[in-house]
Amino acid sequence: MGSNLDMVLYAESLDAARAAFENAIDCLERHSIPLNHYVAESEVNQLPSLSARSPRPISPVLARAIERSRQWFGWSQGAFDSTQRETIQLWSRARRLKTLPDPEAIQKALQRSTWEKIELREDAQRSMTITHEGPRLSLDVGGLAVGLLLDDMMLAIRESGITSALINAGGDIIVSDPPPNREGWSISVAGLQWGDAPLLNVELRNGAITSSGDLNQFAMIDGVRYGHIIDPRSGRPVSQRRSVTVIADQAIDADAGATALAALGHEESFRLSERMPIREVYYLWLPENETNPHFRTWVYPSVNAPTR
């Protein structure tokens, strides 16, 4: 999915570690193909070609991504919205060309995309089908795809007999049991700006952690800084500098949670996150006309993640 991948495995032998590693990579290669919006022939990229009102079978992995995306749309009250692919593409192009998108194009993109027009069903053979109303079905599941893949890779490692492992995909991290004689895996939470010391270190076991912010991805357009965090409710990038780190039982929820809370802002995040399947939140933001970032954290009991 375009990220660096690191794995740490504690095994009784090199052969056991190698087998678990190969199983995890095989899982990644199989499950990433349907979700990869960088590959023109991928299943998610073929959705716009579907005829309206005509059920179309889809793979289990894409069905899971779509269904979890729909749930996160509800939990976040629209701040996580995988139907806004066209809006995201307009702003990606704007950052690349250093020119603002047409406001009318943004409004049309917002109006064309809605979960109300999409239906997932299980047919008699227990296969999933998707149906949509309207002229075009376009989804971007990138807000949780890496997390979903990490969950599946860790499951493959567990099924290989290894219970102590860490997988890091470009900063999206999932861990199982801690290394021998350790309480947990020590993971640093980054600050808001380049050169900042780590905000803190967390000891994590059997969970996942993901950060989202505009530290690395932004563009200056007409003297204004535009980050890559798009609020799908307005169709515009968030204006405030912010970084949010989320810990959850599942990587798919840490991934989606960080994306959603980054769009919401700290006040709405604190109000809404209690309903979300996440454990902890670390929120940094820089108020306008201030030089020192503010910090807030909150913790929930571990959530029993839905089975699949």
Coordinates of C-alpha atoms in Angstrom, one line a residue:
M1 CA 0.0 0.0 0.0
G2 CA 3.0 2.3 -0.5
S3 CA 4.4 2.1 3.0
N4 CA 7.7 0.7 4.5
L5 CA 7.1 -2.5 6.4
D6 CA 9.0 -3.7 9.4
M7 CA 8.4 -6.9 11.4
V8 CA 9.8 -8.1 14.7
L9 CA 9.1 -11.7 15.7
Y10 CA 10.1 -13.6 18.8
A11 CA 10.3 -17.3 17.9
E12 CA 11.8 -20.5 19.1
S13 CA 13.8 -20.9 15.9
L14 CA 14.7 -19.1 12.7
D15 CA 12.7 -21.6 10.7
A16 CA 9.6 -20.8 12.8
A17 CA 10.1 -17.0 12.4
R18 CA 10.7 -17.4 8.6
A19 CA 7.5 -19.4 8.2
A20 CA 5.4 -16.9 10.1
F21 CA 7.0 -14.0 8.1
E22 CA 6.2 -15.7 4.8
N23 CA 2.6 -16.4 5.9
A24 CA 2.2 -12.7 6.9
I25 CA 3.6 -11.5 3.6
D26 CA 1.4 -13.9 1.6
C27 CA -1.6 -12.6 3.5
L28 CA -0.6 -9.0 2.7
E29 CA -0.1 -9.7 -1.0
R30 CA -3.5 -11.4 -1.3
H31 CA -5.5 -9.0 0.8
S32 CA -4.0 -5.7 -0.4
I33 CA -4.8 -6.3 -4.1
P34 CA -8.6 -5.6 -3.8
L35 CA -8.0 -2.4 -1.7
N36 CA -5.1 -0.8 -3.5
H37 CA -6.3 2.5 -5.1
Y38 CA -2.8 2.9 -6.7
V39 CA -3.5 0.0 -9.0
A40 CA -5.9 0.7 -11.8
E41 CA -7.1 -2.9 -12.0
S42 CA -7.8 -3.3 -8.3
E43 CA -11.3 -4.2 -7.2
V44 CA -11.9 -0.9 -5.4
N45 CA -10.9 1.0 -8.6
Q46 CA -13.4 -1.0 -10.6
L47 CA -16.4 0.1 -8.5
P48 CA -17.1 3.2 -10.6
S49 CA -17.8 0.9 -13.6
L50 CA -20.7 -0.9 -11.8
S51 CA -24.2 -0.4 -13.2
A52 CA -26.6 1.3 -10.8
R53 CA -29.1 -1.0 -9.0
S54 CA -27.3 -4.1 -10.2
P55 CA -25.9 -6.3 -7.4
R56 CA -22.2 -7.1 -7.9
P57 CA -20.2 -9.7 -6.0
I58 CA -17.2 -8.3 -4.1
S59 CA -14.4 -10.0 -2.2
P60 CA -14.7 -10.6 1.5
V61 CA -11.8 -8.2 2.3
L62 CA -13.3 -5.3 0.3
A63 CA -16.7 -6.0 1.9
R64 CA -15.1 -5.8 5.4
A65 CA -13.4 -2.5 4.5
I66 CA -16.7 -1.0 3.2
E67 CA -18.8 -2.2 6.1
R68 CA -16.3 -0.9 8.7
S69 CA -16.1 2.4 6.8
R70 CA -19.8 2.7 7.0
Q71 CA -19.7 2.1 10.8
W72 CA -17.0 4.7 11.3
F73 CA -19.1 7.2 9.3
G74 CA -21.8 6.8 11.9
W75 CA -19.5 6.9 14.9
S76 CA -17.7 10.0 13.7
Q77 CA -20.9 11.7 12.6
G78 CA -19.5 12.1 9.1
A79 CA -15.9 13.0 9.8
F80 CA -14.8 9.6 8.4
D81 CA -16.4 9.2 5.0
S82 CA -15.0 6.8 2.4
T83 CA -17.6 7.9 -0.1
Q84 CA -15.7 11.2 -0.5
R85 CA -13.0 9.9 -2.9
E86 CA -13.6 12.5 -5.5
T87 CA -13.2 15.3 -2.9
I88 CA -10.0 13.8 -1.7
Q89 CA -8.7 13.5 -5.3
L90 CA -9.5 17.2 -5.9
W91 CA -7.4 18.3 -3.0
S92 CA -4.6 15.9 -3.8
R93 CA -4.4 17.4 -7.2
A94 CA -4.5 20.9 -5.7
R95 CA -1.6 20.2 -3.4
R96 CA 0.4 18.8 -6.3
L97 CA -0.3 21.7 -8.6
K98 CA -0.2 24.4 -5.9
T99 CA -3.6 25.7 -7.0
L100 CA -6.9 25.6 -5.1
P101 CA -9.7 23.4 -6.5
D102 CA -12.8 24.9 -8.0
P103 CA -15.3 25.4 -5.2
E104 CA -18.2 24.3 -7.4
A105 CA -16.4 21.1 -8.2
I106 CA -16.0 20.5 -4.4
Q107 CA -19.7 21.1 -3.8
K108 CA -20.7 18.7 -6.6
A109 CA -18.4 16.0 -5.3
L110 CA -19.9 16.4 -1.8
Q111 CA -23.5 16.1 -3.2
R112 CA -22.7 13.1 -5.3
S113 CA -21.4 11.0 -2.5
T114 CA -23.5 9.4 0.2
W115 CA -23.8 6.1 2.1
E116 CA -27.5 6.2 1.7
K117 CA -27.0 5.1 -1.9
I118 CA -24.9 2.0 -1.1
E119 CA -26.1 -1.4 0.1
L120 CA -24.1 -4.5 1.1
R121 CA -25.9 -7.8 1.2
E122 CA -25.0 -11.5 1.8
D123 CA -26.5 -13.7 -0.9
A124 CA -27.7 -17.3 -0.5
Q125 CA -24.1 -18.6 -1.0
R126 CA -22.9 -16.3 1.8
S127 CA -21.0 -14.2 -0.7
M128 CA -21.2 -10.4 -0.4
T129 CA -22.7 -8.2 -3.0
I130 CA -22.8 -4.4 -3.4
T131 CA -25.5 -2.3 -5.0
H132 CA -25.7 1.4 -5.4
E133 CA -28.2 4.0 -6.5
G134 CA -27.0 6.9 -8.6
P135 CA -24.7 7.6 -11.5
R136 CA -21.3 6.5 -10.1
L137 CA -19.9 4.5 -7.1
S138 CA -16.5 5.7 -6.0
L139 CA -14.9 4.7 -2.7
D140 CA -11.6 5.4 -1.0
V141 CA -11.0 2.9 1.8
G142 CA -7.4 4.2 2.4
G143 CA -8.4 5.6 5.8
L144 CA -8.5 2.1 7.2
A145 CA -7.0 -0.3 4.6
V146 CA -3.5 -0.4 6.2
G147 CA -5.1 -1.2 9.6
L148 CA -7.2 -4.0 8.1
L149 CA -4.1 -5.5 6.5
L150 CA -2.1 -5.3 9.7
D151 CA -4.9 -7.1 11.6
D152 CA -4.9 -9.9 9.0
M153 CA -1.1 -10.2 9.0
M154 CA -1.0 -10.4 12.8
L155 CA -3.7 -13.1 12.6
A156 CA -1.5 -15.1 10.1
I157 CA 1.5 -14.7 12.5
R158 CA -0.6 -16.0 15.5
E159 CA -1.8 -18.9 13.4
S160 CA 1.8 -19.7 12.6
G161 CA 2.4 -20.3 16.4
I162 CA 4.1 -17.0 17.2
T163 CA 2.5 -14.9 20.0
S164 CA 5.1 -12.1 20.4
A165 CA 5.3 -9.9 17.3
L166 CA 5.3 -6.3 16.1
I167 CA 4.4 -5.0 12.6
N168 CA 5.1 -1.4 11.6
A169 CA 3.7 -0.2 8.3
G170 CA 4.8 3.4 7.9
G171 CA 3.9 4.3 11.5
D172 CA 0.7 2.2 11.7
I173 CA 1.7 -0.4 14.3
I174 CA 0.2 -3.5 15.7
V175 CA 1.6 -5.7 18.5
S176 CA 0.7 -9.0 20.2
D177 CA 2.3 -10.2 23.4
P178 CA 5.3 -8.3 24.6
P179 CA 8.9 -9.5 24.2
P180 CA 10.3 -11.9 26.9
N181 CA 10.7 -10.2 30.3
R182 CA 9.0 -7.0 29.1
E183 CA 5.7 -5.4 30.2
G184 CA 5.0 -4.2 26.7
W185 CA 6.4 -2.9 23.4
S186 CA 7.8 0.6 23.9
I187 CA 6.5 3.0 21.2
S188 CA 7.2 6.7 20.9
V189 CA 4.4 9.2 20.1
A190 CA 5.7 12.0 17.9
G191 CA 5.5 15.7 18.6
L192 CA 3.6 18.2 16.4
Q193 CA 6.6 19.6 14.4
W194 CA 9.9 18.4 12.9
G195 CA 12.7 18.3 15.4
D196 CA 10.4 18.0 18.4
A197 CA 11.3 15.4 21.0
P198 CA 8.8 12.5 21.2
L199 CA 5.8 13.6 23.1
L200 CA 5.8 10.4 25.2
N201 CA 6.5 6.7 25.1
V202 CA 3.7 4.2 25.6
E203 CA 4.0 0.5 26.6
L204 CA 1.6 -1.4 24.3
R205 CA 0.6 -5.0 24.3
N206 CA -2.1 -6.8 22.2
G207 CA -3.3 -3.7 20.4
A208 CA -2.6 -1.1 17.7
I209 CA -1.5 2.5 17.5
T210 CA -1.8 5.0 14.7
S211 CA -1.1 8.7 14.3
S212 CA -2.6 11.2 11.9
G213 CA -1.6 14.8 11.3
D214 CA -0.2 17.3 8.8
L215 CA 3.5 17.1 9.9
N216 CA 4.6 15.4 6.7
Q217 CA 1.9 16.2 4.1
F218 CA 1.0 19.7 3.3
A219 CA 1.3 22.4 0.6
M220 CA 1.7 26.1 0.5
I221 CA -0.8 27.7 -1.9
D222 CA -0.9 31.5 -2.2
G223 CA 0.9 31.8 1.1
V224 CA -1.5 29.6 3.0
R225 CA -0.6 26.2 4.5
Y226 CA -3.0 23.4 3.4
G227 CA -2.6 20.1 5.1
H228 CA -3.8 16.7 3.8
I229 CA -6.4 16.2 6.5
I230 CA -9.8 16.7 4.7
D231 CA -12.9 17.3 6.7
P232 CA -15.4 15.4 4.5
R233 CA -18.3 17.3 6.0
S234 CA -17.1 20.6 4.5
G235 CA -14.9 19.3 1.7
R236 CA -12.0 21.4 2.9
P237 CA -8.7 20.7 4.7
V238 CA -8.7 21.4 8.4
S239 CA -7.1 24.8 9.1
Q240 CA -5.6 24.1 12.6
R241 CA -2.3 22.3 13.0
R242 CA -3.0 19.1 14.8
S243 CA -1.7 15.6 15.4
V244 CA -3.7 12.7 17.0
T245 CA -2.6 9.3 18.1
V246 CA -5.1 6.6 18.7
I247 CA -4.7 3.2 20.5
A248 CA -7.3 0.5 19.8
D249 CA -7.7 -3.3 20.1
Q250 CA -7.7 -3.6 16.3
A251 CA -5.5 -1.8 13.8
I252 CA -8.4 -1.1 11.5
D253 CA -10.0 1.0 14.3
A254 CA -6.8 2.7 15.3
D255 CA -6.3 3.7 11.6
A256 CA -9.8 4.9 11.1
G257 CA -10.0 6.5 14.5
A258 CA -6.9 8.6 14.0
T259 CA -8.3 9.8 10.6
A260 CA -11.7 10.7 12.0
L261 CA -10.4 12.4 15.1
A262 CA -7.9 14.5 13.1
A263 CA -10.8 15.8 11.1
L264 CA -13.0 16.4 14.1
G265 CA -10.7 18.5 16.2
H266 CA -10.1 18.0 19.9
E267 CA -13.4 19.2 21.3
E268 CA -15.6 17.1 19.0
S269 CA -13.2 14.2 19.4
F270 CA -13.6 14.2 23.2
R271 CA -17.4 14.4 22.9
L272 CA -17.8 11.6 20.3
S273 CA -14.9 9.2 20.9
E274 CA -16.6 7.4 23.8
R275 CA -18.8 5.6 21.3
M276 CA -15.9 4.5 19.2
P277 CA -14.0 1.2 19.5
I278 CA -10.8 2.8 20.8
R279 CA -8.7 2.6 24.0
E280 CA -6.7 5.8 24.3
V281 CA -6.3 9.2 22.5
Y282 CA -3.3 11.6 22.5
Y283 CA -4.3 14.9 20.9
L284 CA -1.9 17.8 20.1
W285 CA -3.1 21.0 18.4
L286 CA -1.7 24.5 17.8
P287 CA -4.2 27.3 18.3
E288 CA -4.1 30.2 15.9
N289 CA -1.6 32.9 16.8
E290 CA 0.1 30.7 19.4
T291 CA 3.5 29.1 19.3
N292 CA 3.2 26.3 21.9
P293 CA 1.0 23.3 21.1
H294 CA -1.8 22.2 23.5
F295 CA -2.1 18.6 24.6
R296 CA -5.0 16.5 25.8
T297 CA -5.3 12.7 26.5
W298 CA -8.2 10.5 27.4
V299 CA -8.5 6.7 28.1
Y300 CA -11.3 4.2 27.8
P301 CA -11.6 0.6 28.9
S302 CA -10.4 -1.9 26.4
V303 CA -13.1 -2.5 23.8
N304 CA -14.1 -6.0 22.7
A305 CA -13.6 -5.6 19.0
P306 CA -16.3 -7.2 16.7
T307 CA -15.5 -10.6 15.5
R308 CA -15.2 -11.4 11.8

